[in-house]
Coordinates of C-alpha atoms in Angstrom, one line a residue:
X13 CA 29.6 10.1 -2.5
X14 CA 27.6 13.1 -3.8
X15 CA 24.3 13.9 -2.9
X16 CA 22.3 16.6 -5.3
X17 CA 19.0 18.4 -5.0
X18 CA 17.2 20.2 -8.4
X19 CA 14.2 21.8 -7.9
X20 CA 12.1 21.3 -10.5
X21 CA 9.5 24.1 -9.4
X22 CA 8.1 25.1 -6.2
X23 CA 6.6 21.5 -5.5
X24 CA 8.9 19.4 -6.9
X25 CA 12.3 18.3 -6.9
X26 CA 14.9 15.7 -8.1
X27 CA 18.0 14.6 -5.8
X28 CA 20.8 12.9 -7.5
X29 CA 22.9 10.4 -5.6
X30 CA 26.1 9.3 -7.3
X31 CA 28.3 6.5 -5.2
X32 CA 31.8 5.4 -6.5
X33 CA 33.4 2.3 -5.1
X34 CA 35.5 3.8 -2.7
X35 CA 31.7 4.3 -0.6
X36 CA 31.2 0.4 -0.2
X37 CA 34.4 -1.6 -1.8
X38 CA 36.3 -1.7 2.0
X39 CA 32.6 -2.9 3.5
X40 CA 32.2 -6.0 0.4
X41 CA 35.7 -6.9 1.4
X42 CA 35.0 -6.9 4.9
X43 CA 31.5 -9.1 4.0
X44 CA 33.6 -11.6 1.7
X45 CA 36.0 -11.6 4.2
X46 CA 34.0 -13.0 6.7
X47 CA 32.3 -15.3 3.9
X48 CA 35.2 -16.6 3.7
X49 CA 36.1 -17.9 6.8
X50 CA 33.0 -19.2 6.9
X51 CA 32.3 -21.1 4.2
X52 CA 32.1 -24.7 4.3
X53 CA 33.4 -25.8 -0.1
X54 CA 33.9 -29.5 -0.8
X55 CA 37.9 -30.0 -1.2
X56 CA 39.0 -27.1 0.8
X57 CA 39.5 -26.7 4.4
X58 CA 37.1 -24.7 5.7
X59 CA 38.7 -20.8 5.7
X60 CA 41.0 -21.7 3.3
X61 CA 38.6 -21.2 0.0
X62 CA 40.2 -19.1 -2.5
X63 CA 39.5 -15.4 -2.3
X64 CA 38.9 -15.0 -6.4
X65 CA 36.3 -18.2 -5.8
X66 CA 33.8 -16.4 -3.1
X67 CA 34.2 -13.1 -5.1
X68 CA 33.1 -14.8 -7.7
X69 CA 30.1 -16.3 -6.5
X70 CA 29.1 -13.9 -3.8
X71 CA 30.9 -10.8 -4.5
X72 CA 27.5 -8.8 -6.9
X73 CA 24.9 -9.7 -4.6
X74 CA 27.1 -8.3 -1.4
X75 CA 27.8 -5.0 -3.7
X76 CA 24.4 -4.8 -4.8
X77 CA 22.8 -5.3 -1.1
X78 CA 25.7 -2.7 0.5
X79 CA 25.0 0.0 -3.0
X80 CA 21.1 -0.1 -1.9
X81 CA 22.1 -0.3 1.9
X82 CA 24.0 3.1 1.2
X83 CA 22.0 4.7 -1.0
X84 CA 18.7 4.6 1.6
X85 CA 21.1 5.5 4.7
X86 CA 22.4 8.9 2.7
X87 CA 19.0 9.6 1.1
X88 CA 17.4 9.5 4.5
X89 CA 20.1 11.6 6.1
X90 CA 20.3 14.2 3.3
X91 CA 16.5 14.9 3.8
X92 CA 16.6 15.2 7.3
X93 CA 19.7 17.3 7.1
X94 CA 18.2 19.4 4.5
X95 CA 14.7 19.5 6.1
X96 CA 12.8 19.1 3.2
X97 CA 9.1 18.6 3.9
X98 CA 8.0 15.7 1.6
X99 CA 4.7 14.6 0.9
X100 CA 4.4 10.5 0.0
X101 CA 8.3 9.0 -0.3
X102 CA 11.1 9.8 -2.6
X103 CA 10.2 7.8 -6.1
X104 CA 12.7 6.2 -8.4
X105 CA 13.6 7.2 -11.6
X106 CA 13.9 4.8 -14.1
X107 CA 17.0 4.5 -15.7
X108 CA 17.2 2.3 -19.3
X109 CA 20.6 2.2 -19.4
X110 CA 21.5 1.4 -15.8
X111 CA 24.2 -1.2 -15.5
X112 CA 25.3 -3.2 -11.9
X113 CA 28.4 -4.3 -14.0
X114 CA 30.5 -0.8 -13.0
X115 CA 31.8 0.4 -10.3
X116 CA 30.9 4.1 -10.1
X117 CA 26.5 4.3 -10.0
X118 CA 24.4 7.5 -10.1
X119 CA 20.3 7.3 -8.9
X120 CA 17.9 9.4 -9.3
X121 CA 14.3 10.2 -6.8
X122 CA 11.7 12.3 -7.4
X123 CA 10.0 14.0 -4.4
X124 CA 7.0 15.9 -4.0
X125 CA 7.3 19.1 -1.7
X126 CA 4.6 19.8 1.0
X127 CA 3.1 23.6 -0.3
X128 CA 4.2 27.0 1.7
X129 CA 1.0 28.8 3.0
X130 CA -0.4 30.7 5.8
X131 CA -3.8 29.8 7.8
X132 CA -6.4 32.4 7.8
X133 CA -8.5 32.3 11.1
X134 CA -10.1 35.3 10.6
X135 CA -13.8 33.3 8.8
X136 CA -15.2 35.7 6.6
X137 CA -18.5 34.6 6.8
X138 CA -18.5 33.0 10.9
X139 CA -18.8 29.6 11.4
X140 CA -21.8 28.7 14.1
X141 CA -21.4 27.5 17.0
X142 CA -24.3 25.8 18.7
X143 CA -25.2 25.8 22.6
X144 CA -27.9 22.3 22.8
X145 CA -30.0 23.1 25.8
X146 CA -32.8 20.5 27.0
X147 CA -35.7 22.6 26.4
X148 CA -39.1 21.3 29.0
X149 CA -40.6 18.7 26.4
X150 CA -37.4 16.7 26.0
X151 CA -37.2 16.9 30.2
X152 CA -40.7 15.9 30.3
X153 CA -40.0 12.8 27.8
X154 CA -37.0 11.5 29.4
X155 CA -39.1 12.2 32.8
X156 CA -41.6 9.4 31.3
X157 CA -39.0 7.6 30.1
X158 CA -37.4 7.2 33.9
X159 CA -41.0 6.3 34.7
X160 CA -41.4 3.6 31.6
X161 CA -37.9 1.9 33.3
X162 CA -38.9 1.9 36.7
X163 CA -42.8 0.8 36.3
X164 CA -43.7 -2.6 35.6
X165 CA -45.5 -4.5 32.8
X166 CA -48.8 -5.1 33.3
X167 CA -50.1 -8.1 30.5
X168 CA -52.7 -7.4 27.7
X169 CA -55.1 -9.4 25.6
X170 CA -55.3 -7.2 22.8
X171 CA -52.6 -4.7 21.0
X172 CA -53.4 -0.9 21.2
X173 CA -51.5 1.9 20.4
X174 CA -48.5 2.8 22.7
X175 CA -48.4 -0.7 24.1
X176 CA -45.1 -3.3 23.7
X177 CA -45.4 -6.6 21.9
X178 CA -43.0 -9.5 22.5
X179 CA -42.5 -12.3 19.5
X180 CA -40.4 -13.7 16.8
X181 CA -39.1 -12.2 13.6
X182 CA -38.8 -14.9 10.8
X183 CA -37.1 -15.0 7.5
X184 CA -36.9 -18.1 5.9
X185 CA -34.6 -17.0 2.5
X186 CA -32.1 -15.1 5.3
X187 CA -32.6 -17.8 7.8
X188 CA -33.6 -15.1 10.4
X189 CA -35.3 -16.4 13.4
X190 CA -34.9 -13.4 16.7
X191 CA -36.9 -13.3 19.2
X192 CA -37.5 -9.7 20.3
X193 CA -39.6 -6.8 22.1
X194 CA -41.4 -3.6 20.4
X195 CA -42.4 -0.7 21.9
X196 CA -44.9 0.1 19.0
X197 CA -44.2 4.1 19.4
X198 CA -40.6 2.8 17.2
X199 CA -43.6 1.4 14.4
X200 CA -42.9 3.6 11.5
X201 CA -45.8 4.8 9.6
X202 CA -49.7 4.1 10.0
X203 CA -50.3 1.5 7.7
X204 CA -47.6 -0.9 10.0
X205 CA -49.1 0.0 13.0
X206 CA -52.4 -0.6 11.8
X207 CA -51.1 -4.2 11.2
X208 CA -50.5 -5.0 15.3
X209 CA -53.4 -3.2 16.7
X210 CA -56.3 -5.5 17.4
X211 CA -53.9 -8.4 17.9
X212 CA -53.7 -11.0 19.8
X213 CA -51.0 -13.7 21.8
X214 CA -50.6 -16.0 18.9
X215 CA -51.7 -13.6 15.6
X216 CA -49.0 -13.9 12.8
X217 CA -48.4 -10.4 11.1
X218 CA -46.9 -10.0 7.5
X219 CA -44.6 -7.0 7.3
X220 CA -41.6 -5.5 5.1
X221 CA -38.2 -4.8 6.3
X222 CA -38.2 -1.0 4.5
X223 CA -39.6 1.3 6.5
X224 CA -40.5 -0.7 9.3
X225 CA -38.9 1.4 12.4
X226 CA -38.1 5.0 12.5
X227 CA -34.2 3.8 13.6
X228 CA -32.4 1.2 11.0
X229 CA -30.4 1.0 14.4
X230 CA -33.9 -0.8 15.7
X231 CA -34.5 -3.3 13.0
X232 CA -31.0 -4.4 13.3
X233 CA -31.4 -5.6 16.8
X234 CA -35.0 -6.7 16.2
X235 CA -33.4 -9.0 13.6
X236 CA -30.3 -10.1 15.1
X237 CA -28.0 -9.0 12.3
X238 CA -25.2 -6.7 11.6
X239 CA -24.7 -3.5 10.4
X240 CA -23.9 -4.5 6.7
X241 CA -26.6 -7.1 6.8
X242 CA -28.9 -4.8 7.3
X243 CA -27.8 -1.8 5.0
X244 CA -30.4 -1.8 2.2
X245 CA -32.0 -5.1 3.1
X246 CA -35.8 -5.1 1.6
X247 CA -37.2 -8.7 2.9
X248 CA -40.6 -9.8 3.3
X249 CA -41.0 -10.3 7.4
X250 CA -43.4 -12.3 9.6
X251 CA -43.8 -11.5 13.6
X252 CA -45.9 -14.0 15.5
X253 CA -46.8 -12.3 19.0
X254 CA -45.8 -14.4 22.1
X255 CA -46.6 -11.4 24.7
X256 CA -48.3 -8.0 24.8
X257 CA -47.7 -5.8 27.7
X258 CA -48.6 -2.1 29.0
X259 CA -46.1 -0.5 30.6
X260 CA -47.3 1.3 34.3
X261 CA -45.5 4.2 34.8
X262 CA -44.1 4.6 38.4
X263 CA -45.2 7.1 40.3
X264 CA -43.1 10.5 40.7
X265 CA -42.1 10.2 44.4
X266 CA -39.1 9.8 46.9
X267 CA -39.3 5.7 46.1
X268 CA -38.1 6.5 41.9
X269 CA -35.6 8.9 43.1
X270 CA -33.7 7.2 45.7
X271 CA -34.0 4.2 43.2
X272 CA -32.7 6.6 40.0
X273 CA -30.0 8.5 42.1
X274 CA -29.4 6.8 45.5
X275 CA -30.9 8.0 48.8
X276 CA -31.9 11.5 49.4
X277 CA -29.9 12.9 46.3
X278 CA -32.9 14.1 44.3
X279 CA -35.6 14.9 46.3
X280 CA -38.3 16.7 44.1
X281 CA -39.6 16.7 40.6
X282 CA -38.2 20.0 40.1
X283 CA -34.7 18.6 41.3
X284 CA -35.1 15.7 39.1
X285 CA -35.4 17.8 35.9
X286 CA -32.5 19.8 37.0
X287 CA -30.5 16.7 37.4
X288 CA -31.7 15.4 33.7
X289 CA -30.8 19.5 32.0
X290 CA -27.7 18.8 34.1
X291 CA -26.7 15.7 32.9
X292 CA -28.6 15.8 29.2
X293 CA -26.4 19.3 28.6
X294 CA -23.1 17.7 29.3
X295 CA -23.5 15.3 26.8
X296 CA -24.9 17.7 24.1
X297 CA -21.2 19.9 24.9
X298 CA -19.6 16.7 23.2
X299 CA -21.8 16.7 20.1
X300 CA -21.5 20.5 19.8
X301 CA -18.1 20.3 20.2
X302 CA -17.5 17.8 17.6
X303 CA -19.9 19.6 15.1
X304 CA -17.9 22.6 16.0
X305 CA -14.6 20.9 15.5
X306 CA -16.1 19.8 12.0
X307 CA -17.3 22.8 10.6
X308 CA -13.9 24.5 11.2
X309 CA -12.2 22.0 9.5
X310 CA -14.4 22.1 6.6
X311 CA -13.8 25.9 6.7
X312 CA -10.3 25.2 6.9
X313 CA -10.3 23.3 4.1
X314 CA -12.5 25.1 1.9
X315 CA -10.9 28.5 2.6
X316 CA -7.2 28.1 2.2
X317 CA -6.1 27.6 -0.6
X318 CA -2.2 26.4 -1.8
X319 CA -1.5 23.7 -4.6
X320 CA -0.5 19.7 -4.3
X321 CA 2.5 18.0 -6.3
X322 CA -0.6 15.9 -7.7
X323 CA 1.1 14.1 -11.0
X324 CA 3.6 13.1 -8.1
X325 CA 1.5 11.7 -5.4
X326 CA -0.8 9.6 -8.2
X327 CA 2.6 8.6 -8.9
X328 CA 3.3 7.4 -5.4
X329 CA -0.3 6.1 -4.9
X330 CA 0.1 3.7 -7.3
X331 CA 3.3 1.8 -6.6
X332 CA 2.6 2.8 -2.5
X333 CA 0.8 -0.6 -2.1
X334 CA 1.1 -4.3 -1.8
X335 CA -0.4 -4.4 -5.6
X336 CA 0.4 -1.6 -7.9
X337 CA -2.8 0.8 -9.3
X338 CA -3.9 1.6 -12.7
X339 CA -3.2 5.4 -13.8
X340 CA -6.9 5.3 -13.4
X341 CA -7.0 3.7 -10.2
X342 CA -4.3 6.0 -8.9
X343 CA -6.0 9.3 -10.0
X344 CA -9.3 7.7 -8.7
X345 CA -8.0 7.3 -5.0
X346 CA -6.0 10.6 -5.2
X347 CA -9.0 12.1 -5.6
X348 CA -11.0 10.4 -2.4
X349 CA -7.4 11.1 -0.3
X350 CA -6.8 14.9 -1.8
X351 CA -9.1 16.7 1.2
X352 CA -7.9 14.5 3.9
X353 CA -4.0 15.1 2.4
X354 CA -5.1 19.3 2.8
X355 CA -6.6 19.3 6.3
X356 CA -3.6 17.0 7.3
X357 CA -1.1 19.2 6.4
X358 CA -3.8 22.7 7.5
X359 CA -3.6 20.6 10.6
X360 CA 0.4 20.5 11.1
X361 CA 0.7 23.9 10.1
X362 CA -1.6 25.3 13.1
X363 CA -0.1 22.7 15.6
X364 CA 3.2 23.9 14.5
X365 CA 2.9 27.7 14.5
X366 CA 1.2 28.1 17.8
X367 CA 3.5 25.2 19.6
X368 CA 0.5 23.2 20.0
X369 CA 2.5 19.9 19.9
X370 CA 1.7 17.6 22.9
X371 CA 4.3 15.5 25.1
X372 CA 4.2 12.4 26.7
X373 CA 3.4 13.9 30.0
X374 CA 0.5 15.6 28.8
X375 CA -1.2 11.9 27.3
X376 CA -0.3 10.3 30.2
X377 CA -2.7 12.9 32.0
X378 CA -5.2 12.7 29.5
X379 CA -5.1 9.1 29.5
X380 CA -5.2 8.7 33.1
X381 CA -8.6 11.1 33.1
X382 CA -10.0 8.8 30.0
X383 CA -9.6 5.8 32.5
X384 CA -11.2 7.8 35.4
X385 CA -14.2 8.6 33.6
X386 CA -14.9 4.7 32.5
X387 CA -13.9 3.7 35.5
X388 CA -16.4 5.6 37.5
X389 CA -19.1 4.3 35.2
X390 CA -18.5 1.2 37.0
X391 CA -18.9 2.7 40.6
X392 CA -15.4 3.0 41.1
X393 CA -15.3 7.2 41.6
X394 CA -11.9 6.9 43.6
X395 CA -9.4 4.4 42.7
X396 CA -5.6 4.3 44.2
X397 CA -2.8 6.1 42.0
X398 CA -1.0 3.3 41.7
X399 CA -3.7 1.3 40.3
X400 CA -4.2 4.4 37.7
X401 CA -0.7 4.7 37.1
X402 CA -0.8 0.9 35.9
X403 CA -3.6 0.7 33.5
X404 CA -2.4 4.0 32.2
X405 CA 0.8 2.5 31.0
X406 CA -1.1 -1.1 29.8
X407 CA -3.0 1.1 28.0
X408 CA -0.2 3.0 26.4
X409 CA 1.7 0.1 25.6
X410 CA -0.6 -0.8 23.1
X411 CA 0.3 1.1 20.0
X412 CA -3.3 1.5 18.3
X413 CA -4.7 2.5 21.8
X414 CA -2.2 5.3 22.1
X415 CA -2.6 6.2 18.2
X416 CA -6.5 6.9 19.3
X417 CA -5.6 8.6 22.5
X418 CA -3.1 10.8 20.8
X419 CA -5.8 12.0 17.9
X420 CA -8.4 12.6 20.8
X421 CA -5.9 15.3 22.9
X422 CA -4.5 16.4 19.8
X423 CA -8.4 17.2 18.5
X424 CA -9.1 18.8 22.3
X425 CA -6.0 21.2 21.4
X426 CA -7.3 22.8 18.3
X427 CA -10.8 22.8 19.7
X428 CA -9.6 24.8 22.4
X429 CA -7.2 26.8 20.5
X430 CA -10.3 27.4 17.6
X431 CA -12.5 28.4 20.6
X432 CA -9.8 31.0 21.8
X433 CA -8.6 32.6 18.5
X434 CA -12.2 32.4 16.0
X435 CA -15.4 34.2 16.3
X436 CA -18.2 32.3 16.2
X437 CA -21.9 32.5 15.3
X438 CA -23.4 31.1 18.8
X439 CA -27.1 29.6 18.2
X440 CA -28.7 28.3 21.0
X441 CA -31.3 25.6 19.9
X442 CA -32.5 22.4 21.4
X443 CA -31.2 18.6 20.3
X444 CA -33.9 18.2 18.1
X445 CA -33.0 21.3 16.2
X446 CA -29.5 20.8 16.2
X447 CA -30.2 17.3 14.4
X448 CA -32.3 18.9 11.7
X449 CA -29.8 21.7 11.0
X450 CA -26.4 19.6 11.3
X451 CA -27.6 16.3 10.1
X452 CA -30.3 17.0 7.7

């Protein structure tokens, strides 16, 4: 056997495989061998069928599967060997004039070579970094908003602003029927809100789907239906009130925060709005951190710059599924795939040049704090090792759960290592800010 490589240019290459018959003829005779003795033919004893008559009938099909058997094993082996950095898998070349009727064969593969480059973490123009703080109107909100969950509804006769209506959404063309409660502060726009005030227990009001809450998140669960079902969805709505309630805020005092936090913990306004900044700021870290995480990928991304085998990967697209693509199909999804395809391999390169690979050990300990934290949302702040230990590895042995687990410590690496090695623009503004500049 002989095993070729041809670089084509610095992306591509060819490898040539040529196999004679003295790389599989002693395994087929081994195979028909074995047929042999096994096989049951009318009019001979069984292991006494003529050689010449199972070569006959078997003896191509075992050459052909031991030929393609071969041929993977010493492609494989060679690219490991040579540690070529492919992109997609090798491709076949077609061969017109190919011929299972000789003894001596010769393939061909095309492969597509990842790009040499080098990652620039010097950002020319800085990437910002943003520090969320809970500013005093977002503490006094969610303040009111502790006072909305602990005070108690006190029933209306007639619908003013700022007040919560209970009733039924109907459809009949979407067969929607959902009972639900509004707080009318989620009523988007005037004109709809003009349409509840004034109402009473009983009083049918015709609405629109568009527009109707300031969250397509709200009208979703106001309407019982799914994500997709309510993506675009323009319907003509009626809401017949069953209840209208005012909510009585709870007074600010010892009672609301023993019942918030548990006995004695909080024990003055001041101390409760600490507790909220405290609590409020740990979960604007994770947003920041993912924007952050974001914007140096994009920068990644955008900002270095090496070239893709493309005509080979359309190539590979299209014959890489169950159905084969279209040309046009092909170049269509290379062209969705290309950015992912260039921070995947920006990706590798940083992992691999500052040894930021992670071991088994190390998701086990990550994994382990993952179950903690969810654990202690259900009161459970200090469970037994052992008991950790086994719903670590349940979760482990599930391959997908691992997968996610993997992507999440791997994406904590760079973060930190991005935090270490780039200088950043640091903006401090509050969450409301932050949505308007990152999500606008």
């Amino acid at each position: 056997m002989n095993i070729t490589k041809e670089n084509i240019d610095a992306l591509n290459a060819v490898v040539k495989v040529e196999i004679s018959a003295a790389d599989y003829q002693e395994k087929v005779e081994g195979i028909l061998q074995d047929y042999r003795k096994k096989a049951d033919v009318p009019g001979f004893r069984k292991g006494h069928v003529p050689a010449g008559m199972i070569k006959k009938q078997y003896g191509k099909s075992i050459m052909i599967d031991e030929v393609n058997k071969l041929l993977q094993e010493s492609l494989n082996n060679f690219l490991t060997e040579e540690k070529l950095d492919i992109l997609g898998n090798p491709l076949p070349k077609m061969q017109e004039d190919f011929n299972w009727d000789t003894e001596d064969f010769s393939f061909e593969f095309e492969l597509g070579l990842a790009p040499e480059f080098d990652v620039d973490l010097k950002a020319k123009k800085k990437i910002t970094q943003y520090n969320i703080v809970a500013d005093d109107e977002l503490l006094d909100k969610e303040v009111e908003n502790l006072q909305k969950r602990f005070g108690k509804l006190v029933p209306q006769e007639v619908v003013e602003e700022g007040f919560t209506v209970a009733g039924t959404f109907t459809n009949e063309e979407k067969a929607i029927e959902n009972k639900t409660t509004i707080e009318l502060n989620t009523i988007k726009g005037k004109v709809n809100l003009k349409k509840f005030v004034g109402k009473k227990v009983g009083d049918v009001i015709e609405l629109k789907s568009k527009g109707l809450f300031d969250d397509d998140h709200k009208l979703m669960a106001a309407l019982g239906l799914t994500h997709d079902e309510i993506h675009g969805l323009e319907i003509p709505l009626t809401f017949t009130i069953e209840e209208i309630n005012v909510t009585e805020l709870a007074e600010i005092n010892q009672e609301l925060f023993d019942k918030i936090f548990g006995a004695d913990v909080v024990k003055s306004l001041e101390e409760l709005k600490a507790k909220i900044k405290e609590d409020a700021e740990k979960q604007f870290l994770a947003q920041a951190d993912q924007q952050l995480l974001n914007a140096v990928t994009e920068y990644l991304v955008e900002n270095t710059k090496f070239d893709l085998p493309a005509d080979f990967l359309k190539k590979w697209i299209a014959t890489a599924g169950e159905n084969p693509l279209t040309p046009e199909q092909a170049n269509e999804e290379y062209e969705k795939s290309e950015k992912g395809l260039r921070y995947q391999l920006i990706e590798g390169k940083v992992l691999k040049d500052n040894e930021l690979q992670i071991n088994f050990d190390e998701l086990k300990d990550f994994t382990k704090g993952f179950v903690k934290a969810q654990m202690a949302q259900y009161g459970q702040l200090n469970p037994e090792e052992k008991e950790l230990d086994d719903i670590v590895q349940r979760v482990l042995s599930n391959q997908e759960e691992a997968k996610r687990l993997q992507e999440q410590l791997v994406s904590k690496k760079l973060l930190d290592f991005y935090k270490e090695n780039i200088t950043f623009k640091v903006k401090e503004v509050n969450y409301e800010n932050f949505v308007k500049e990152v999500y606008k």
